[in-house]
PDB file of C-alpha atoms in Angstrom:
ATOM      1  CA  MET A   1     -56.318-161.437 -65.800  1.00  0.00           C
ATOM      2  CA  SER A   2     -53.111-163.257 -64.804  1.00  0.00           C
ATOM      3  CA  PHE A   3     -52.048-166.693 -66.026  1.00  0.00           C
ATOM      4  CA  GLU A   4     -52.820-168.107 -62.561  1.00  0.00           C
ATOM      5  CA  ASP A   5     -56.313-166.612 -62.633  1.00  0.00           C
ATOM      6  CA  ASN A   6     -56.992-168.115 -66.067  1.00  0.00           C
ATOM      7  CA  VAL A   7     -55.876-171.512 -64.784  1.00  0.00           C
ATOM      8  CA  LYS A   8     -58.234-171.226 -61.790  1.00  0.00           C
ATOM      9  CA  MET A   9     -61.153-170.326 -64.039  1.00  0.00           C
ATOM     10  CA  HIS A  10     -60.652-173.229 -66.457  1.00  0.00           C
ATOM     11  CA  PHE A  11     -59.028-175.857 -64.207  1.00  0.00           C
ATOM     12  CA  ASP A  12     -61.880-178.359 -64.528  1.00  0.00           C
ATOM     13  CA  GLU A  13     -61.584-178.285 -68.320  1.00  0.00           C
ATOM     14  CA  LEU A  14     -57.929-179.374 -68.294  1.00  0.00           C
ATOM     15  CA  SER A  15     -56.723-182.902 -68.953  1.00  0.00           C
ATOM     16  CA  GLU A  16     -53.935-184.441 -66.880  1.00  0.00           C
ATOM     17  CA  ASN A  17     -51.493-183.692 -69.704  1.00  0.00           C
ATOM     18  CA  ASP A  18     -52.676-180.059 -69.754  1.00  0.00           C
ATOM     19  CA  LYS A  19     -52.087-179.810 -66.005  1.00  0.00           C
ATOM     20  CA  GLU A  20     -48.541-181.136 -66.425  1.00  0.00           C
ATOM     21  CA  ILE A  21     -47.835-178.398 -68.979  1.00  0.00           C
ATOM     22  CA  VAL A  22     -49.363-175.792 -66.664  1.00  0.00           C
ATOM     23  CA  ARG A  23     -47.116-176.964 -63.814  1.00  0.00           C
ATOM     24  CA  TYR A  24     -44.102-176.674 -66.095  1.00  0.00           C
ATOM     25  CA  LEU A  25     -45.082-173.124 -67.051  1.00  0.00           C
ATOM     26  CA  GLN A  26     -45.562-172.157 -63.407  1.00  0.00           C
ATOM     27  CA  GLN A  27     -42.219-173.597 -62.346  1.00  0.00           C
ATOM     28  CA  ASN A  28     -40.194-172.480 -65.386  1.00  0.00           C
ATOM     29  CA  MET A  29     -41.742-169.145 -66.283  1.00  0.00           C
ATOM     30  CA  ALA A  30     -38.454-167.481 -67.300  1.00  0.00           C
ATOM     31  CA  ASP A  31     -37.629-170.306 -69.707  1.00  0.00           C
ATOM     32  CA  ALA A  32     -41.173-170.468 -71.066  1.00  0.00           C
ATOM     33  CA  ILE A  33     -41.336-166.805 -72.069  1.00  0.00           C
ATOM     34  CA  ASN A  34     -38.158-167.260 -74.082  1.00  0.00           C
ATOM     35  CA  SER A  35     -39.278-170.462 -75.795  1.00  0.00           C
ATOM     36  CA  SER A  36     -41.043-171.013 -79.079  1.00  0.00           C
ATOM     37  CA  ILE A  37     -44.160-173.148 -79.174  1.00  0.00           C
ATOM     38  CA  ILE A  38     -42.116-176.018 -80.649  1.00  0.00           C
ATOM     39  CA  GLU A  39     -39.459-175.708 -77.916  1.00  0.00           C
ATOM     40  CA  LEU A  40     -42.126-175.646 -75.229  1.00  0.00           C
ATOM     41  CA  GLY A  41     -43.728-178.740 -76.717  1.00  0.00           C
ATOM     42  CA  GLU A  42     -40.402-180.551 -76.607  1.00  0.00           C
ATOM     43  CA  ALA A  43     -39.728-179.421 -73.030  1.00  0.00           C
ATOM     44  CA  THR A  44     -43.110-180.769 -71.885  1.00  0.00           C
ATOM     45  CA  LEU A  45     -42.994-183.911 -74.019  1.00  0.00           C
ATOM     46  CA  SER A  46     -46.027-182.751 -75.943  1.00  0.00           C
ATOM     47  CA  SER A  47     -46.782-181.360 -79.394  1.00  0.00           C
ATOM     48  CA  LYS A  48     -47.204-177.889 -80.836  1.00  0.00           C
ATOM     49  CA  SER A  49     -50.924-178.508 -81.318  1.00  0.00           C
ATOM     50  CA  THR A  50     -51.325-179.641 -77.672  1.00  0.00           C
ATOM     51  CA  VAL A  51     -49.741-176.433 -76.401  1.00  0.00           C
ATOM     52  CA  LEU A  52     -51.934-174.355 -78.710  1.00  0.00           C
ATOM     53  CA  ARG A  53     -55.095-176.161 -77.567  1.00  0.00           C
ATOM     54  CA  LEU A  54     -54.107-175.551 -73.950  1.00  0.00           C
ATOM     55  CA  ALA A  55     -53.677-171.825 -74.597  1.00  0.00           C
ATOM     56  CA  LYS A  56     -57.188-171.634 -76.036  1.00  0.00           C
ATOM     57  CA  LYS A  57     -58.658-173.738 -73.205  1.00  0.00           C
ATOM     58  CA  LEU A  58     -57.250-171.164 -70.779  1.00  0.00           C
ATOM     59  CA  GLY A  59     -59.017-168.353 -72.610  1.00  0.00           C
ATOM     60  CA  PHE A  60     -56.084-166.993 -74.613  1.00  0.00           C
ATOM     61  CA  ARG A  61     -56.302-166.224 -78.324  1.00  0.00           C
ATOM     62  CA  GLY A  62     -53.214-168.290 -79.006  1.00  0.00           C
ATOM     63  CA  PHE A  63     -49.721-169.165 -77.825  1.00  0.00           C
ATOM     64  CA  SER A  64     -48.367-165.639 -78.328  1.00  0.00           C
ATOM     65  CA  ASP A  65     -51.156-164.254 -76.148  1.00  0.00           C
ATOM     66  CA  LEU A  66     -50.411-166.820 -73.434  1.00  0.00           C
ATOM     67  CA  LYS A  67     -46.677-166.092 -73.563  1.00  0.00           C
ATOM     68  CA  PHE A  68     -47.293-162.340 -73.340  1.00  0.00           C
ATOM     69  CA  GLN A  69     -49.340-162.868 -70.172  1.00  0.00           C
ATOM     70  CA  LEU A  70     -46.615-165.063 -68.691  1.00  0.00           C
ATOM     71  CA  GLU A  71     -44.103-162.312 -69.363  1.00  0.00           C
ATOM     72  CA  GLN A  72     -46.323-159.711 -67.678  1.00  0.00           C
ATOM     73  CA  ASP A  73     -46.787-161.981 -64.664  1.00  0.00           C
ATOM     74  CA  TYR A  74     -43.059-162.678 -64.468  1.00  0.00           C
ATOM     75  CA  LYS A  75     -42.291-158.967 -64.397  1.00  0.00           C
ATOM     76  CA  ALA A  76     -45.001-158.336 -61.803  1.00  0.00           C
ATOM     77  CA  ASP A  77     -43.592-161.061 -59.529  1.00  0.00           C
ATOM     78  CA  LYS A  78     -40.320-159.172 -59.410  1.00  0.00           C
ATOM     79  CA  ILE A  79     -42.101-156.136 -57.958  1.00  0.00           C
ATOM     80  CA  ILE A  80     -43.171-157.303 -54.515  1.00  0.00           C
ATOM     81  CA  PRO A  81     -45.216-154.731 -52.576  1.00  0.00           C
ATOM     82  CA  THR A  82     -43.124-153.345 -49.721  1.00  0.00           C
ATOM     83  CA  ASP A  83     -46.017-151.688 -47.918  1.00  0.00           C
ATOM     84  CA  LEU A  84     -49.782-151.843 -47.658  1.00  0.00           C
ATOM     85  CA  GLU A  85     -50.279-148.819 -49.902  1.00  0.00           C
ATOM     86  CA  GLN A  86     -48.503-150.590 -52.741  1.00  0.00           C
ATOM     87  CA  GLN A  87     -50.584-153.684 -52.087  1.00  0.00           C
ATOM     88  CA  LEU A  88     -53.750-151.595 -52.300  1.00  0.00           C
ATOM     89  CA  HIS A  89     -52.553-150.141 -55.600  1.00  0.00           C
ATOM     90  CA  HIS A  90     -51.862-153.660 -56.876  1.00  0.00           C
ATOM     91  CA  ASP A  91     -55.334-154.918 -55.932  1.00  0.00           C
ATOM     92  CA  ILE A  92     -57.100-152.019 -57.612  1.00  0.00           C
ATOM     93  CA  ASP A  93     -54.959-152.196 -60.751  1.00  0.00           C
ATOM     94  CA  LYS A  94     -55.520-155.940 -61.089  1.00  0.00           C
ATOM     95  CA  THR A  95     -59.288-155.538 -60.729  1.00  0.00           C
ATOM     96  CA  PHE A  96     -59.377-152.794 -63.360  1.00  0.00           C
ATOM     97  CA  ALA A  97     -57.167-154.848 -65.690  1.00  0.00           C
ATOM     98  CA  TYR A  98     -59.588-157.759 -65.331  1.00  0.00           C
ATOM     99  CA  SER A  99     -62.590-155.519 -66.037  1.00  0.00           C
ATOM    100  CA  HIS A 100     -61.003-154.424 -69.322  1.00  0.00           C
ATOM    101  CA  GLN A 101     -60.802-158.034 -70.511  1.00  0.00           C
ATOM    102  CA  ILE A 102     -64.409-159.124 -70.021  1.00  0.00           C
ATOM    103  CA  ASN A 103     -67.652-158.426 -71.845  1.00  0.00           C
ATOM    104  CA  PHE A 104     -70.216-156.888 -69.471  1.00  0.00           C
ATOM    105  CA  GLN A 105     -72.948-156.641 -72.102  1.00  0.00           C
ATOM    106  CA  PRO A 106     -74.731-159.992 -71.545  1.00  0.00           C
ATOM    107  CA  LEU A 107     -74.832-159.390 -67.784  1.00  0.00           C
ATOM    108  CA  ILE A 108     -76.063-155.825 -68.175  1.00  0.00           C
ATOM    109  CA  GLU A 109     -78.822-156.915 -70.545  1.00  0.00           C
ATOM    110  CA  ALA A 110     -79.869-159.676 -68.131  1.00  0.00           C
ATOM    111  CA  ILE A 111     -80.166-157.155 -65.288  1.00  0.00           C
ATOM    112  CA  HIS A 112     -82.054-154.724 -67.512  1.00  0.00           C
ATOM    113  CA  ASP A 113     -84.536-157.308 -68.799  1.00  0.00           C
ATOM    114  CA  ALA A 114     -85.272-158.904 -65.415  1.00  0.00           C
ATOM    115  CA  SER A 115     -88.689-158.287 -63.862  1.00  0.00           C
ATOM    116  CA  ASN A 116     -87.110-158.137 -60.415  1.00  0.00           C
ATOM    117  CA  VAL A 117     -83.480-157.859 -59.294  1.00  0.00           C
ATOM    118  CA  TYR A 118     -82.409-159.180 -55.896  1.00  0.00           C
ATOM    119  CA  ILE A 119     -79.006-158.439 -54.364  1.00  0.00           C
ATOM    120  CA  TYR A 120     -77.753-160.711 -51.599  1.00  0.00           C
ATOM    121  CA  PRO A 121     -74.480-159.906 -49.766  1.00  0.00           C
ATOM    122  CA  THR A 122     -73.121-162.774 -47.662  1.00  0.00           C
ATOM    123  CA  GLY A 123     -71.426-160.677 -44.946  1.00  0.00           C
ATOM    124  CA  PHE A 124     -71.298-157.347 -43.149  1.00  0.00           C
ATOM    125  CA  SER A 125     -68.674-155.684 -45.361  1.00  0.00           C
ATOM    126  CA  GLN A 126     -70.343-157.026 -48.478  1.00  0.00           C
ATOM    127  CA  GLN A 127     -73.624-155.546 -47.214  1.00  0.00           C
ATOM    128  CA  ASN A 128     -72.114-152.065 -46.979  1.00  0.00           C
ATOM    129  CA  PHE A 129     -70.713-152.191 -50.497  1.00  0.00           C
ATOM    130  CA  ALA A 130     -73.856-153.816 -51.923  1.00  0.00           C
ATOM    131  CA  ARG A 131     -76.036-151.064 -50.447  1.00  0.00           C
ATOM    132  CA  GLU A 132     -74.248-148.411 -52.505  1.00  0.00           C
ATOM    133  CA  PHE A 133     -74.481-150.622 -55.598  1.00  0.00           C
ATOM    134  CA  SER A 134     -78.218-151.040 -54.988  1.00  0.00           C
ATOM    135  CA  ASN A 135     -78.617-147.269 -54.766  1.00  0.00           C
ATOM    136  CA  ASP A 136     -76.668-146.810 -58.002  1.00  0.00           C
ATOM    137  CA  LEU A 137     -79.053-149.164 -59.811  1.00  0.00           C
ATOM    138  CA  LEU A 138     -82.039-147.275 -58.411  1.00  0.00           C
ATOM    139  CA  ILE A 139     -80.609-143.989 -59.650  1.00  0.00           C
ATOM    140  CA  ALA A 140     -80.230-145.594 -63.083  1.00  0.00           C
ATOM    141  CA  GLY A 141     -83.904-146.525 -62.976  1.00  0.00           C
ATOM    142  CA  LYS A 142     -83.604-150.213 -62.048  1.00  0.00           C
ATOM    143  CA  LYS A 143     -85.706-151.170 -59.057  1.00  0.00           C
ATOM    144  CA  ASN A 144     -84.030-153.815 -56.908  1.00  0.00           C
ATOM    145  CA  TYR A 145     -84.279-155.488 -53.527  1.00  0.00           C
ATOM    146  CA  LEU A 146     -81.336-155.704 -51.127  1.00  0.00           C
ATOM    147  CA  LEU A 147     -81.711-158.853 -49.035  1.00  0.00           C
ATOM    148  CA  ASP A 148     -80.435-159.264 -45.487  1.00  0.00           C
ATOM    149  CA  GLY A 149     -79.834-162.594 -43.786  1.00  0.00           C
ATOM    150  CA  THR A 150     -79.578-166.203 -44.887  1.00  0.00           C
ATOM    151  CA  THR A 151     -83.147-167.012 -43.823  1.00  0.00           C
ATOM    152  CA  ASN A 152     -84.612-164.235 -45.959  1.00  0.00           C
ATOM    153  CA  PHE A 153     -82.491-165.273 -48.920  1.00  0.00           C
ATOM    154  CA  ASP A 154     -83.600-168.884 -48.563  1.00  0.00           C
ATOM    155  CA  ARG A 155     -87.285-167.895 -48.448  1.00  0.00           C
ATOM    156  CA  ILE A 156     -87.002-165.611 -51.471  1.00  0.00           C
ATOM    157  CA  THR A 157     -85.242-168.196 -53.646  1.00  0.00           C
ATOM    158  CA  ARG A 158     -88.237-170.515 -53.273  1.00  0.00           C
ATOM    159  CA  LYS A 159     -90.526-167.930 -54.869  1.00  0.00           C
ATOM    160  CA  LEU A 160     -88.424-166.692 -57.786  1.00  0.00           C
ATOM    161  CA  ASN A 161     -88.735-167.645 -61.454  1.00  0.00           C
ATOM    162  CA  GLN A 162     -86.855-167.324 -64.724  1.00  0.00           C
ATOM    163  CA  ASN A 163     -87.881-163.669 -65.099  1.00  0.00           C
ATOM    164  CA  ASP A 164     -86.074-162.658 -61.922  1.00  0.00           C
ATOM    165  CA  PHE A 165     -82.360-162.016 -61.498  1.00  0.00           C
ATOM    166  CA  VAL A 166     -80.148-162.467 -58.442  1.00  0.00           C
ATOM    167  CA  ILE A 167     -76.729-160.972 -57.669  1.00  0.00           C
ATOM    168  CA  VAL A 168     -74.797-162.691 -54.862  1.00  0.00           C
ATOM    169  CA  VAL A 169     -71.904-160.671 -53.430  1.00  0.00           C
ATOM    170  CA  SER A 170     -69.351-162.755 -51.541  1.00  0.00           C
ATOM    171  CA  LEU A 171     -65.685-163.017 -50.603  1.00  0.00           C
ATOM    172  CA  SER A 172     -64.707-166.663 -50.919  1.00  0.00           C
ATOM    173  CA  GLY A 173     -67.807-167.826 -52.784  1.00  0.00           C
ATOM    174  CA  ASN A 174     -67.932-170.877 -50.531  1.00  0.00           C
ATOM    175  CA  THR A 175     -70.337-169.791 -47.775  1.00  0.00           C
ATOM    176  CA  PRO A 176     -71.834-173.122 -46.600  1.00  0.00           C
ATOM    177  CA  SER A 177     -75.108-171.635 -45.349  1.00  0.00           C
ATOM    178  CA  ILE A 178     -76.298-170.525 -48.800  1.00  0.00           C
ATOM    179  CA  LYS A 179     -75.477-173.622 -50.846  1.00  0.00           C
ATOM    180  CA  ASN A 180     -79.038-174.952 -50.595  1.00  0.00           C
ATOM    181  CA  SER A 181     -80.373-171.579 -51.757  1.00  0.00           C
ATOM    182  CA  ILE A 182     -78.030-171.663 -54.752  1.00  0.00           C
ATOM    183  CA  LYS A 183     -79.230-175.165 -55.583  1.00  0.00           C
ATOM    184  CA  MET A 184     -82.802-173.845 -55.443  1.00  0.00           C
ATOM    185  CA  LEU A 185     -81.926-171.035 -57.890  1.00  0.00           C
ATOM    186  CA  ASN A 186     -80.466-173.591 -60.282  1.00  0.00           C
ATOM    187  CA  PHE A 187     -83.469-175.900 -59.847  1.00  0.00           C
ATOM    188  CA  ARG A 188     -85.926-173.083 -60.578  1.00  0.00           C
ATOM    189  CA  LYS A 189     -83.705-171.864 -63.447  1.00  0.00           C
ATOM    190  CA  VAL A 190     -83.365-168.412 -61.926  1.00  0.00           C
ATOM    191  CA  PRO A 191     -80.384-166.646 -63.546  1.00  0.00           C
ATOM    192  CA  PHE A 192     -77.857-165.204 -61.137  1.00  0.00           C
ATOM    193  CA  CYS A 193     -74.464-163.528 -61.034  1.00  0.00           C
ATOM    194  CA  SER A 194     -71.749-164.334 -58.524  1.00  0.00           C
ATOM    195  CA  ILE A 195     -69.286-161.639 -57.452  1.00  0.00           C
ATOM    196  CA  THR A 196     -66.330-163.130 -55.579  1.00  0.00           C
ATOM    197  CA  GLU A 197     -62.584-162.925 -55.175  1.00  0.00           C
ATOM    198  CA  PHE A 198     -60.461-164.532 -57.896  1.00  0.00           C
ATOM    199  CA  SER A 199     -60.765-168.269 -57.230  1.00  0.00           C
ATOM    200  CA  ARG A 200     -62.516-171.466 -58.201  1.00  0.00           C
ATOM    201  CA  ASN A 201     -65.465-171.495 -55.857  1.00  0.00           C
ATOM    202  CA  TYR A 202     -68.946-172.920 -55.381  1.00  0.00           C
ATOM    203  CA  LEU A 203     -70.818-169.730 -56.283  1.00  0.00           C
ATOM    204  CA  SER A 204     -69.007-168.993 -59.540  1.00  0.00           C
ATOM    205  CA  GLU A 205     -69.241-172.620 -60.652  1.00  0.00           C
ATOM    206  CA  HIS A 206     -73.045-172.567 -60.283  1.00  0.00           C
ATOM    207  CA  ALA A 207     -73.708-169.027 -61.538  1.00  0.00           C
ATOM    208  CA  ASN A 208     -74.883-168.000 -65.001  1.00  0.00           C
ATOM    209  CA  TYR A 209     -72.650-164.922 -64.858  1.00  0.00           C
ATOM    210  CA  GLN A 210     -69.446-164.347 -62.880  1.00  0.00           C
ATOM    211  CA  LEU A 211     -67.493-161.288 -61.826  1.00  0.00           C
ATOM    212  CA  PHE A 212     -64.270-161.329 -59.814  1.00  0.00           C
ATOM    213  CA  TYR A 213     -62.142-158.922 -57.817  1.00  0.00           C
ATOM    214  CA  GLU A 214     -58.727-159.061 -56.175  1.00  0.00           C
ATOM    215  CA  ALA A 215     -58.762-159.626 -52.412  1.00  0.00           C
ATOM    216  CA  SER A 216     -55.263-159.683 -50.945  1.00  0.00           C
ATOM    217  CA  VAL A 217     -54.339-160.841 -47.473  1.00  0.00           C
ATOM    218  CA  ILE A 218     -53.217-158.135 -45.066  1.00  0.00           C
ATOM    219  CA  PRO A 219     -51.820-158.404 -41.516  1.00  0.00           C
ATOM    220  CA  THR A 220     -53.721-157.347 -38.410  1.00  0.00           C
ATOM    221  CA  ALA A 221     -52.667-156.176 -34.971  1.00  0.00           C
ATOM    222  CA  GLU A 222     -52.721-159.768 -33.723  1.00  0.00           C
ATOM    223  CA  PRO A 223     -49.422-161.587 -34.440  1.00  0.00           C
ATOM    224  CA  GLY A 224     -49.920-164.312 -37.024  1.00  0.00           C
ATOM    225  CA  ASP A 225     -53.477-163.182 -37.731  1.00  0.00           C
ATOM    226  CA  GLU A 226     -54.472-162.049 -41.225  1.00  0.00           C
ATOM    227  CA  MET A 227     -57.585-160.858 -43.021  1.00  0.00           C
ATOM    228  CA  SER A 228     -58.667-160.420 -46.621  1.00  0.00           C
ATOM    229  CA  SER A 229     -58.990-156.897 -47.919  1.00  0.00           C
ATOM    230  CA  MET A 230     -62.134-156.301 -49.987  1.00  0.00           C
ATOM    231  CA  THR A 231     -61.121-152.829 -51.148  1.00  0.00           C
ATOM    232  CA  SER A 232     -61.537-153.937 -54.758  1.00  0.00           C
ATOM    233  CA  LEU A 233     -65.103-155.174 -54.260  1.00  0.00           C
ATOM    234  CA  PRO A 234     -66.639-151.678 -54.521  1.00  0.00           C
ATOM    235  CA  ILE A 235     -64.426-151.158 -57.582  1.00  0.00           C
ATOM    236  CA  ILE A 236     -65.982-154.020 -59.552  1.00  0.00           C
ATOM    237  CA  LEU A 237     -69.458-153.110 -58.276  1.00  0.00           C
ATOM    238  CA  GLY A 238     -68.887-149.492 -59.299  1.00  0.00           C
ATOM    239  CA  ILE A 239     -67.734-150.534 -62.757  1.00  0.00           C
ATOM    240  CA  LEU A 240     -70.843-152.691 -63.189  1.00  0.00           C
ATOM    241  CA  SER A 241     -73.226-149.943 -62.042  1.00  0.00           C
ATOM    242  CA  ARG A 242     -71.603-147.378 -64.322  1.00  0.00           C
ATOM    243  CA  LYS A 243     -71.691-149.693 -67.300  1.00  0.00           C
ATOM    244  CA  TYR A 244     -75.360-150.320 -66.579  1.00  0.00           C
ATOM    245  CA  ARG A 245     -76.013-146.583 -66.455  1.00  0.00           C
ATOM    246  CA  GLU A 246     -74.162-146.100 -69.757  1.00  0.00           C
ATOM    247  CA  PHE A 247     -76.359-148.803 -71.290  1.00  0.00           C
ATOM    248  CA  VAL A 248     -79.557-147.140 -70.085  1.00  0.00           C
ATOM    249  CA  LEU A 249     -78.494-143.656 -71.149  1.00  0.00           C
ATOM    250  CA  PHE A 250     -76.804-144.339 -74.468  1.00  0.00           C
ATOM    251  CA  ASP A 251     -77.448-147.874 -75.777  1.00  0.00           C
ATOM    252  CA  GLU A 252     -80.970-148.820 -74.792  1.00  0.00           C
TER     253      GLU A 252
END
């Protein structure tokens, strides 16, 4: 996960002083990767301990870990995709890199232990990818229900309990029409997992479990018009379904 992604995930936990240091790192990345923790503290008018606490708030093991990620991001920024194939490669690589940094086990166990699993995709493309994911879970022996339509999702959420589990597959994670349903899940203490693009969004902030994927913007035939590519969504769904199957076959 990139430095920017870590900042998005933990932004609400940062103090104003933390945010000032983050802005310095974003604007002076080349200098930061060549600075010691003491030098960085001096440059940001803060202390060594403040910088170290910030690194840990952002999910890094320490300052060296943070600086290594900054260096990787700095190198990546120098390699700008020159065509859509390279952009596709970048999206897939970033999603796989993210998947290597997270622990799937608690999510897998929650899916396995649930009495009923419900999968709700928020759009047409998400529906297509979610259908294959649903089939993968069935093949692995986990019965699940693929929901279609906001009305159906709203009705179902009013009947669920703590023994059920919901997976919401989205792009932005900010679909207005399902916010009341998400509030109902929280009210009824129904555990759920959000799967969205890398961003701070409503779904991930209210979910018990979160997964993310890279969704880059690509041009369309209409001048000035753009769309988000969800090519990496089936990647993260495929990783989750395979890890679930591994759990059932080898770890259960």
